[in-house]
PDB file of C-alpha atoms in Angstrom:
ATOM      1  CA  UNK A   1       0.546   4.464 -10.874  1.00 77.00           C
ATOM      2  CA  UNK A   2      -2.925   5.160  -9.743  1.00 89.00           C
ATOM      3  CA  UNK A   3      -3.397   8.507 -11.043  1.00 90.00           C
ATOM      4  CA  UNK A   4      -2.235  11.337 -13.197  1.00 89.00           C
ATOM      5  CA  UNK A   5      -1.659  13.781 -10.548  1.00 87.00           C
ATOM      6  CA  UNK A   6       1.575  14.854 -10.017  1.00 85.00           C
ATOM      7  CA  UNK A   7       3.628  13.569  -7.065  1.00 84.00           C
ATOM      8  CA  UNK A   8       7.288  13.817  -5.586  1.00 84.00           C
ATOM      9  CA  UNK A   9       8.826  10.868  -7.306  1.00 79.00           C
ATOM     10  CA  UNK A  10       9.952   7.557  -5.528  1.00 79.00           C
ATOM     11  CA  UNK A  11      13.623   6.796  -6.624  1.00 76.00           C
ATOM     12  CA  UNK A  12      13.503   3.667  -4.961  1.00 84.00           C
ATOM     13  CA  UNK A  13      10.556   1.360  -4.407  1.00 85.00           C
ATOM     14  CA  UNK A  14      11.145  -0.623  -1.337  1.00 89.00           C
ATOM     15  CA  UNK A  15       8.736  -3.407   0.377  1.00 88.00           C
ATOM     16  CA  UNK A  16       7.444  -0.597   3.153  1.00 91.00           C
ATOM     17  CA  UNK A  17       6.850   2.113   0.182  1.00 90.00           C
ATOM     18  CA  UNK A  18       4.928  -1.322  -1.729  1.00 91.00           C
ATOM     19  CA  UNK A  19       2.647  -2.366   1.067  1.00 93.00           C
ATOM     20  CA  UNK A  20       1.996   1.746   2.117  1.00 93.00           C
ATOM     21  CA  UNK A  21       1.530   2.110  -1.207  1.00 92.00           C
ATOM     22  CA  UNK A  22      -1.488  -0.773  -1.917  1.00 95.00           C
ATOM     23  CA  UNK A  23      -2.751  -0.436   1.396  1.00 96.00           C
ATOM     24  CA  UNK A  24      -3.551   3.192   1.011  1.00 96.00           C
ATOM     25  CA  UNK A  25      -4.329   3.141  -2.643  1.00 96.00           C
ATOM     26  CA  UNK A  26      -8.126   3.645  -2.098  1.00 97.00           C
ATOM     27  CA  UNK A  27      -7.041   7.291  -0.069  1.00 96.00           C
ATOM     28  CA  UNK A  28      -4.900   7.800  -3.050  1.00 94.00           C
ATOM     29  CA  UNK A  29      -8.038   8.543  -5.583  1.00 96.00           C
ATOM     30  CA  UNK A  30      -9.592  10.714  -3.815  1.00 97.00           C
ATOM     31  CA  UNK A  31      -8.779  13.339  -6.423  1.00 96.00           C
ATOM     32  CA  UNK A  32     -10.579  11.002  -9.079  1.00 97.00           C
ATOM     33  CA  UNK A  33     -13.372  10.100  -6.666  1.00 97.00           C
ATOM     34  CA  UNK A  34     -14.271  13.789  -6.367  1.00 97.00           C
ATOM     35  CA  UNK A  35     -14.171  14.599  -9.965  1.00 97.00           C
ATOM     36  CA  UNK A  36     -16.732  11.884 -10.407  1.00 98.00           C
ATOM     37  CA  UNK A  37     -18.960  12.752  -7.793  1.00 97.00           C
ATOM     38  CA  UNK A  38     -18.764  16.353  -8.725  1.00 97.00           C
ATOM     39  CA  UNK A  39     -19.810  15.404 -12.509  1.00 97.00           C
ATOM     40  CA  UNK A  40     -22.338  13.550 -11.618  1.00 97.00           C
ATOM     41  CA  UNK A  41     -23.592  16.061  -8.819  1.00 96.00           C
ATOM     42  CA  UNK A  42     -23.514  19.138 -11.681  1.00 96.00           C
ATOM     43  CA  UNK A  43     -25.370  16.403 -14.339  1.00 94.00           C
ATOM     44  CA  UNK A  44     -28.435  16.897 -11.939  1.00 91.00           C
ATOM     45  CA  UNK A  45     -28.403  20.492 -12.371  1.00 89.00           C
ATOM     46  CA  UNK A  46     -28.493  20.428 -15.880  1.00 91.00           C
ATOM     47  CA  UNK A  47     -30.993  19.116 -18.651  1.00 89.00           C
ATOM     48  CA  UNK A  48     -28.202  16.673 -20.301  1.00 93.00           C
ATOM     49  CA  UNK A  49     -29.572  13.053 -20.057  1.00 96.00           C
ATOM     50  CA  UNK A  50     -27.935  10.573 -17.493  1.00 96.00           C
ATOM     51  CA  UNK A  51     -26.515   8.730 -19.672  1.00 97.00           C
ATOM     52  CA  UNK A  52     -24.469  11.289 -21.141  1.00 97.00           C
ATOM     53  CA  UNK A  53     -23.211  12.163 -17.791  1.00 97.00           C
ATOM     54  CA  UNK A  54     -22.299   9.277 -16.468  1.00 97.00           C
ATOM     55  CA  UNK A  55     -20.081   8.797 -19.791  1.00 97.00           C
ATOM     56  CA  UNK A  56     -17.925  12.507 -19.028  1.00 97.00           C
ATOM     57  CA  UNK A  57     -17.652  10.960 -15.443  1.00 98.00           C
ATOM     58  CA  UNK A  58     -16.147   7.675 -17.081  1.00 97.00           C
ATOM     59  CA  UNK A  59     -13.874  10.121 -19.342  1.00 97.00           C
ATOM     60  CA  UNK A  60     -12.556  12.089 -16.679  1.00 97.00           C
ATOM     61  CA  UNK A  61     -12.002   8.608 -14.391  1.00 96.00           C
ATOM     62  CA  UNK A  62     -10.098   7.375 -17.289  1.00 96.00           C
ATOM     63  CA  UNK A  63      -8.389  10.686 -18.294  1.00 96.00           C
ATOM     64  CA  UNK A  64      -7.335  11.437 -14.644  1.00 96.00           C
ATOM     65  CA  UNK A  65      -5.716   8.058 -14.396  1.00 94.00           C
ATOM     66  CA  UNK A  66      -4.066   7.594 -18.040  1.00 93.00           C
ATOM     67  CA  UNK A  67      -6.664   4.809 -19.404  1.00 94.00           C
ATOM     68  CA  UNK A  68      -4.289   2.629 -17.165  1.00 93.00           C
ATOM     69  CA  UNK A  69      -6.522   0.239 -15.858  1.00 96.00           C
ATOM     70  CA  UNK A  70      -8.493  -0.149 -18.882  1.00 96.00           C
ATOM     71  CA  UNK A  71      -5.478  -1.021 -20.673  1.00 95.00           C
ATOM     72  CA  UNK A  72      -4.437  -3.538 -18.333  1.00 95.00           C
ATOM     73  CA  UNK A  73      -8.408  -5.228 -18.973  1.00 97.00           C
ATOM     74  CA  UNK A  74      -7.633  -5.628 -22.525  1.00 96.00           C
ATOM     75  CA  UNK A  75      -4.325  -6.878 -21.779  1.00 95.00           C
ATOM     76  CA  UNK A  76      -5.712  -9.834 -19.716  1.00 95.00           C
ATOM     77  CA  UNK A  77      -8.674 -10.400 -21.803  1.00 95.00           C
ATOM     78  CA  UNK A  78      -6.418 -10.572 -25.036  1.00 94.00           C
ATOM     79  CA  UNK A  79      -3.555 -12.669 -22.655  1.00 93.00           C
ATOM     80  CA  UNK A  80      -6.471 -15.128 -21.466  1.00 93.00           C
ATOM     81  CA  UNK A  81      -8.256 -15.805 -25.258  1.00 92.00           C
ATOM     82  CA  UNK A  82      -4.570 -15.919 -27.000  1.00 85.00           C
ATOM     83  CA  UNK A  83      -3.103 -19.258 -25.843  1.00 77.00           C
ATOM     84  CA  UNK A  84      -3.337 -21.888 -23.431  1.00 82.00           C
ATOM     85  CA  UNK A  85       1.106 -21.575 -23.209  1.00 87.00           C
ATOM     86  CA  UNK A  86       1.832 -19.601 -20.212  1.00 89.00           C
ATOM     87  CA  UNK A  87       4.945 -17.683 -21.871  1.00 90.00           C
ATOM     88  CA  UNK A  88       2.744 -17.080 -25.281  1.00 90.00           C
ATOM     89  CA  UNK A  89      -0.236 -15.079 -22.846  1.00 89.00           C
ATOM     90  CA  UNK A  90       2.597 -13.425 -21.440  1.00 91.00           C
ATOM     91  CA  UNK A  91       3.988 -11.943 -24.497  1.00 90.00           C
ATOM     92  CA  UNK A  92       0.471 -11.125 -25.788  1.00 89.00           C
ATOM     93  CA  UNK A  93      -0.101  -9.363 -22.559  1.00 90.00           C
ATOM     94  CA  UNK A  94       3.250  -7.452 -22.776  1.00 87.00           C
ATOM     95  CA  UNK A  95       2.896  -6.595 -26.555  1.00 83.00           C
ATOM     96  CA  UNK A  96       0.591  -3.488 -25.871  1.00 74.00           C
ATOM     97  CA  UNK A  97      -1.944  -4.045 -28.785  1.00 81.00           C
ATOM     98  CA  UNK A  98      -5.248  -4.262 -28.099  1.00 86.00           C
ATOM     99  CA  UNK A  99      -6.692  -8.038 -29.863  1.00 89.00           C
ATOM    100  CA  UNK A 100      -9.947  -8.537 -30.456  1.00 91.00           C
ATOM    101  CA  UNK A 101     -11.086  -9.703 -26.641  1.00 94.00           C
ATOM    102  CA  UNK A 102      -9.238  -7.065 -25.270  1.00 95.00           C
ATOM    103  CA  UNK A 103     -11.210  -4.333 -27.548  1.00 96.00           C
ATOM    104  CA  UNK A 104     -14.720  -6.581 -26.137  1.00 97.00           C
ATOM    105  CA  UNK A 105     -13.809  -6.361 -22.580  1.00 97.00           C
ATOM    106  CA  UNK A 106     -13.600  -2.395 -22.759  1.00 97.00           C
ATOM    107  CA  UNK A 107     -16.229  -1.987 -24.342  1.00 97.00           C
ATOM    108  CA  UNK A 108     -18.731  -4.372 -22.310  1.00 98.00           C
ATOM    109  CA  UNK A 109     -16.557  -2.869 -18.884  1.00 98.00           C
ATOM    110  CA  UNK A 110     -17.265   1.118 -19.731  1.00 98.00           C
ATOM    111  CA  UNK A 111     -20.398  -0.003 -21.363  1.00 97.00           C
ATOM    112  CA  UNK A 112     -21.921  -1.691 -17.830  1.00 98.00           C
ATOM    113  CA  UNK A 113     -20.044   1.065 -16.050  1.00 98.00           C
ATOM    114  CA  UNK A 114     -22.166   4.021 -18.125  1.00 97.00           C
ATOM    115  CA  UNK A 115     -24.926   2.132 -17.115  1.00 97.00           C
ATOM    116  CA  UNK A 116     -24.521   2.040 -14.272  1.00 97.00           C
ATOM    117  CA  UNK A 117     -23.553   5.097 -13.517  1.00 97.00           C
ATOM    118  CA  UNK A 118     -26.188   6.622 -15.000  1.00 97.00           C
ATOM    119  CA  UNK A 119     -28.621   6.211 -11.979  1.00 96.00           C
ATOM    120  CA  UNK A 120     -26.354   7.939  -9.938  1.00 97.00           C
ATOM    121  CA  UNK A 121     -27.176  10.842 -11.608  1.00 96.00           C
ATOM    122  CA  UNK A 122     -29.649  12.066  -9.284  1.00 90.00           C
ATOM    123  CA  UNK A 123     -29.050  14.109  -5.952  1.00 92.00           C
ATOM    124  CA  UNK A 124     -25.952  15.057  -4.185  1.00 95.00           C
ATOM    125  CA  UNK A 125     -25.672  11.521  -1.892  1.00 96.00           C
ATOM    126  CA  UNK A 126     -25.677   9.196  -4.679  1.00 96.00           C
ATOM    127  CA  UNK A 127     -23.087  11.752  -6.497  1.00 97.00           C
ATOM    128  CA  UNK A 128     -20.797  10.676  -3.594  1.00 97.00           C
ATOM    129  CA  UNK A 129     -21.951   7.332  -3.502  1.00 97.00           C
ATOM    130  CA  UNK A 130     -20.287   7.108  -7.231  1.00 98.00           C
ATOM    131  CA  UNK A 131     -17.216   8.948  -5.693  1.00 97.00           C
ATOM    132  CA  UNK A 132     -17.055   6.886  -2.795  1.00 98.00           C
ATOM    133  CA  UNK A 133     -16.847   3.261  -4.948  1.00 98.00           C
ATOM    134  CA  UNK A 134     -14.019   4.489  -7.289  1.00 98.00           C
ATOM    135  CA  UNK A 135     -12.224   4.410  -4.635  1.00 98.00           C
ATOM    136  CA  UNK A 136     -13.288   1.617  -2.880  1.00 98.00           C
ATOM    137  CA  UNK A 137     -12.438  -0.309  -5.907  1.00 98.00           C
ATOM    138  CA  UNK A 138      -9.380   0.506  -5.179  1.00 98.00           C
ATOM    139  CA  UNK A 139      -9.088  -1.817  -2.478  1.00 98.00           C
ATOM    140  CA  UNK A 140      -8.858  -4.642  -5.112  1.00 98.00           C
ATOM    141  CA  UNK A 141      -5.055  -4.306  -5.113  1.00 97.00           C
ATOM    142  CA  UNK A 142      -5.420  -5.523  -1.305  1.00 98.00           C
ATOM    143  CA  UNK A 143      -6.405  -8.733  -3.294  1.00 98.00           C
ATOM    144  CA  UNK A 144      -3.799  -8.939  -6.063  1.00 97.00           C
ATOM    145  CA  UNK A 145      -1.106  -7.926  -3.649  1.00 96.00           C
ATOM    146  CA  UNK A 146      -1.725  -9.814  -0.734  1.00 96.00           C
ATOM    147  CA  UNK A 147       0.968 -12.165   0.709  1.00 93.00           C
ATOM    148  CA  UNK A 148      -0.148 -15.386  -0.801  1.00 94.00           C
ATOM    149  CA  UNK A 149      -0.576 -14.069  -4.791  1.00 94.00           C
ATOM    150  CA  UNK A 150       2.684 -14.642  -6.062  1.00 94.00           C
ATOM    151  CA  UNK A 151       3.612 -12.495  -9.609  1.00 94.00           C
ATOM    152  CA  UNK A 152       3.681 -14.278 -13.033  1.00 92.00           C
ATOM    153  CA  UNK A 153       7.082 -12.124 -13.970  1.00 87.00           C
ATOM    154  CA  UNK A 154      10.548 -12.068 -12.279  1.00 85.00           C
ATOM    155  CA  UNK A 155      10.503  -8.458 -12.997  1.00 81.00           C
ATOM    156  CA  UNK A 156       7.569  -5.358 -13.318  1.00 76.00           C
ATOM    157  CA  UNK A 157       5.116  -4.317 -10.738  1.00 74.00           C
ATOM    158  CA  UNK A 158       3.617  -7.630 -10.307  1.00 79.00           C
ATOM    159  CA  UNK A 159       7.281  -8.582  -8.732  1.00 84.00           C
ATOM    160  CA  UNK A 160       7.528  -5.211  -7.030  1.00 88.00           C
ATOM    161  CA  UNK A 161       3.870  -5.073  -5.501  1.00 92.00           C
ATOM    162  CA  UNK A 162       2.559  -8.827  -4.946  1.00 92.00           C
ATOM    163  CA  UNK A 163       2.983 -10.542  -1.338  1.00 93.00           C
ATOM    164  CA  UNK A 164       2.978  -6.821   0.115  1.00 93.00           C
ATOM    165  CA  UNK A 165      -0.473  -6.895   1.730  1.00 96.00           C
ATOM    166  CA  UNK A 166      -1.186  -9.136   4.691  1.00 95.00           C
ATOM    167  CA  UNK A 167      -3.720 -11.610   4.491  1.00 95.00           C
ATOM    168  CA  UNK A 168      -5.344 -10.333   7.537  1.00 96.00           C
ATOM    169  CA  UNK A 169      -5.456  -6.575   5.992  1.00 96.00           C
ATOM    170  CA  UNK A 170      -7.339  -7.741   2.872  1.00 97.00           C
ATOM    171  CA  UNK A 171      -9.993  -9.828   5.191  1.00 97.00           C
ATOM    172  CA  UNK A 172     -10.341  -7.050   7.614  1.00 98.00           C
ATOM    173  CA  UNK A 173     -10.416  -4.321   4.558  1.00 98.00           C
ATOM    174  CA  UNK A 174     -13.342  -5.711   2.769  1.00 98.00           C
ATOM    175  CA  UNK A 175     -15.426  -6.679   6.029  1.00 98.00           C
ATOM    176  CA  UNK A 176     -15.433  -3.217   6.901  1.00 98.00           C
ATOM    177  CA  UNK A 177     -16.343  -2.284   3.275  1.00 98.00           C
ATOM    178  CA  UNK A 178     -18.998  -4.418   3.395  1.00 98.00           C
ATOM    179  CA  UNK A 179     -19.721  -3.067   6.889  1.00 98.00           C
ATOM    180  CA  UNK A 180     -19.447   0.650   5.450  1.00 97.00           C
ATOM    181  CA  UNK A 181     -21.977   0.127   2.226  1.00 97.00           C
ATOM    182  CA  UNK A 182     -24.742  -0.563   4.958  1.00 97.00           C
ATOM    183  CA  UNK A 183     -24.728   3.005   4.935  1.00 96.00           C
ATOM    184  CA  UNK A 184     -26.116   2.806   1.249  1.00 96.00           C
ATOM    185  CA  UNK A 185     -28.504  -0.062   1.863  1.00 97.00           C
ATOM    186  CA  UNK A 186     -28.496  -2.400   4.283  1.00 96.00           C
ATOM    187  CA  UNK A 187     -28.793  -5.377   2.270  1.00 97.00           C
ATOM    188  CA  UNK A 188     -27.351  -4.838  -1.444  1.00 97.00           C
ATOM    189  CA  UNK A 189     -24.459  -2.454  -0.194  1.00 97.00           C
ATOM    190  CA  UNK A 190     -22.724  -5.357   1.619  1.00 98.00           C
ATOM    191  CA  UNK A 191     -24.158  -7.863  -1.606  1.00 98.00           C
ATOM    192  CA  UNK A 192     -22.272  -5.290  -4.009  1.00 98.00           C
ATOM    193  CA  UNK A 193     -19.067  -5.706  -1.888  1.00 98.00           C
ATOM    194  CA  UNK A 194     -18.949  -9.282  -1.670  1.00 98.00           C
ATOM    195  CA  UNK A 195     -19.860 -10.003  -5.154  1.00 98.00           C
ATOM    196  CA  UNK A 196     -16.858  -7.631  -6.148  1.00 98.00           C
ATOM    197  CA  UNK A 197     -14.478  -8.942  -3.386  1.00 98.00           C
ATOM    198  CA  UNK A 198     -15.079 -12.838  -5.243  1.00 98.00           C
ATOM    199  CA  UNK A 199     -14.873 -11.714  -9.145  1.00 98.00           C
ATOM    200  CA  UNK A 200     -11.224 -10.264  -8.211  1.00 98.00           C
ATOM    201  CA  UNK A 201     -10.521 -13.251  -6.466  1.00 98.00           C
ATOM    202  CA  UNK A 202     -11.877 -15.476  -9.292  1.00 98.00           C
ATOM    203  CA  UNK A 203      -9.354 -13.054 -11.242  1.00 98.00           C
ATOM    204  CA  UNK A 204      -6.508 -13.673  -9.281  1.00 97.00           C
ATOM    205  CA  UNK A 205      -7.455 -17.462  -9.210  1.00 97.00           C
ATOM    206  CA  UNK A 206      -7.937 -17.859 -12.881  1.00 96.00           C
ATOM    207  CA  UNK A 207      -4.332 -15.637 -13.970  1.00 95.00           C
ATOM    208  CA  UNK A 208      -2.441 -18.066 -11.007  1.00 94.00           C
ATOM    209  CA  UNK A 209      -3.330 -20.620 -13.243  1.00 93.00           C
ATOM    210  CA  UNK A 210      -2.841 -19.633 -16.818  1.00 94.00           C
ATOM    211  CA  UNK A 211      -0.160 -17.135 -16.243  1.00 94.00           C
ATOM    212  CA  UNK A 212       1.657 -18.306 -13.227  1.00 93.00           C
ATOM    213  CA  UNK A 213       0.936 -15.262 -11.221  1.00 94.00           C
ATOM    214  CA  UNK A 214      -0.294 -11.611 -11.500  1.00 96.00           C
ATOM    215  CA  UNK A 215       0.955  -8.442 -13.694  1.00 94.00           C
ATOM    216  CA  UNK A 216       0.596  -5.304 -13.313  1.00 93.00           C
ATOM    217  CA  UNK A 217      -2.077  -5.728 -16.367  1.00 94.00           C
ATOM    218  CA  UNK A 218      -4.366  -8.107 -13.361  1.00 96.00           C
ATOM    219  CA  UNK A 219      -3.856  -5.409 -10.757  1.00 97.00           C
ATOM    220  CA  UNK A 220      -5.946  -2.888 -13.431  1.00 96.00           C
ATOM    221  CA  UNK A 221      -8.364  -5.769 -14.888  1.00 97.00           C
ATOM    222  CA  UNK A 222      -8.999  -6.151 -10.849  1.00 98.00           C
ATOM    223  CA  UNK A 223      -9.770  -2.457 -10.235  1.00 98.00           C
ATOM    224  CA  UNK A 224     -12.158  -2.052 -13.189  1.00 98.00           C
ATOM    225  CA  UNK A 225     -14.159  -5.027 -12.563  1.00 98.00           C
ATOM    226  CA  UNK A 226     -14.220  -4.312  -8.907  1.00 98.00           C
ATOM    227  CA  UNK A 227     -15.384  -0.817  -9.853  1.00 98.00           C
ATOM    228  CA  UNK A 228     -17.968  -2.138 -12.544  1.00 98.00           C
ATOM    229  CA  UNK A 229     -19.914  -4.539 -10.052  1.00 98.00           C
ATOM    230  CA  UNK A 230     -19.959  -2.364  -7.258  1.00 98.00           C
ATOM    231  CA  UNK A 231     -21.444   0.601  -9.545  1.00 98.00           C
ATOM    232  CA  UNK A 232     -23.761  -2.247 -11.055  1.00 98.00           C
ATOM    233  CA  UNK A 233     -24.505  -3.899  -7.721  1.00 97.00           C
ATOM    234  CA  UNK A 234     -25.331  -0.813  -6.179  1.00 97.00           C
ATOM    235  CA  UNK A 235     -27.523   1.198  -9.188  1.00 96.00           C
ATOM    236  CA  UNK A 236     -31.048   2.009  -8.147  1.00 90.00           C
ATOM    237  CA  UNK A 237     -30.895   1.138  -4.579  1.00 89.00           C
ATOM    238  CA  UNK A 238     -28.495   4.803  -3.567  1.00 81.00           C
TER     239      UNK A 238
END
């Protein structure tokens, strides 16, 4: 679910496998954290323009996790501009095609996250920095699946993975995020955090209210915009 590598699979998906599963989910893209670091780390070794780099990192990000996330972005952009009727975003969102604010939101998402990424591409510690925020944006799920978010579906992974995550864990998770991108810089680190931690909960607020919960299509809106203002939050000051 959170990346293409291969892994034993899980016949049965029970509420101790769901909150493992979320809780660890930033440890689980690792794999895709290094690739991205690595990219960028190699980009500074060659003559090829930041830019360019930072766009094979977003490839391989999006490669090594099947476009997943990005798909569920354009799924809640195109769910949130279709209808104000609950059951009509729901079927938009479930449809698969990509509207015309779903095609937007990519594009402005991997378009900030370029960017972004771009100033990264200078010397081996902001290389990991890069690595280092894919997977903390991982820790959105701790948002989207914490006890009080209740799903929008009877049925899919918002049923399977919502109310997993203790309200505590979430709290406690991004505080010592926060506490951890002090390491970075001591003032816009923890800035980049917070500002992330409050658009997914804006997120999470705003598909409560026109969808009646979260989908599985939220949980990868969450991660990509958590990923795109930490990158954004963060560029220059590594």
């Amino acid at each position: 679910m959170l990346t293409a590598v291969p892994v034993p699979a899980v016949l049965r998906v029970t509420p101790a496998i769901a909150t493992g599963a979320m809780v660890l989910a930033p440890l689980a893209v690792l794999p895709l954290g290094a690739a991205v670091g690595a990219i960028l780390w190699a980009g500074t070794e060659t003559t090829l323009p930041p830019l360019a780099v930072a766009v094979l990192a977003i490839a391989a990000l999006a490669l090594g996790s099947r476009a997943l996330h990005l798909d569920g972005l354009s799924d809640v952009a195109d769910g949130l501009t279709a209808s104000y009727d609950r059951e009509r975003s729901l079927a938009v969102m479930k449809s698969g095609a990509a509207g015309p604010a779903g095609v937007v939101a990519v594009v402005l998402v991997l378009g900030a996250q370029a960017a972004a990424l771009a100033s990264y591409v200078d010397d081996v510690r902001s290389a990991v920095v890069a690595g280092a925020l894919v997977c903390a944006a991982r820790a959105a799920l701790w948002i989207t699946c914490a006890s009080p978010v209740r799903p929008a579906r009877p049925d899919g992974l918002g049923a399977t993975f919502t109310r997993r995550v203790p309200g505590w864990w979430t709290l406690l998770g991004w505080a010592g995020l926060a506490a951890a991108a002090t390491i970075v810089h001591p003032w816009r680190g923890p800035l980049a955090v917070g500002l992330a931690f409050l658009v997914v909960v804006v997120l999470v607020v705003r598909a409560a209210r026109r969808f009646g919960g979260v989908t599985g299509d939220v949980f990868g809106a969450a991660i990509e915009l958590a990923l795109t203002t930490m990158l954004v939050g963060l560029a220059g000051a590594v």
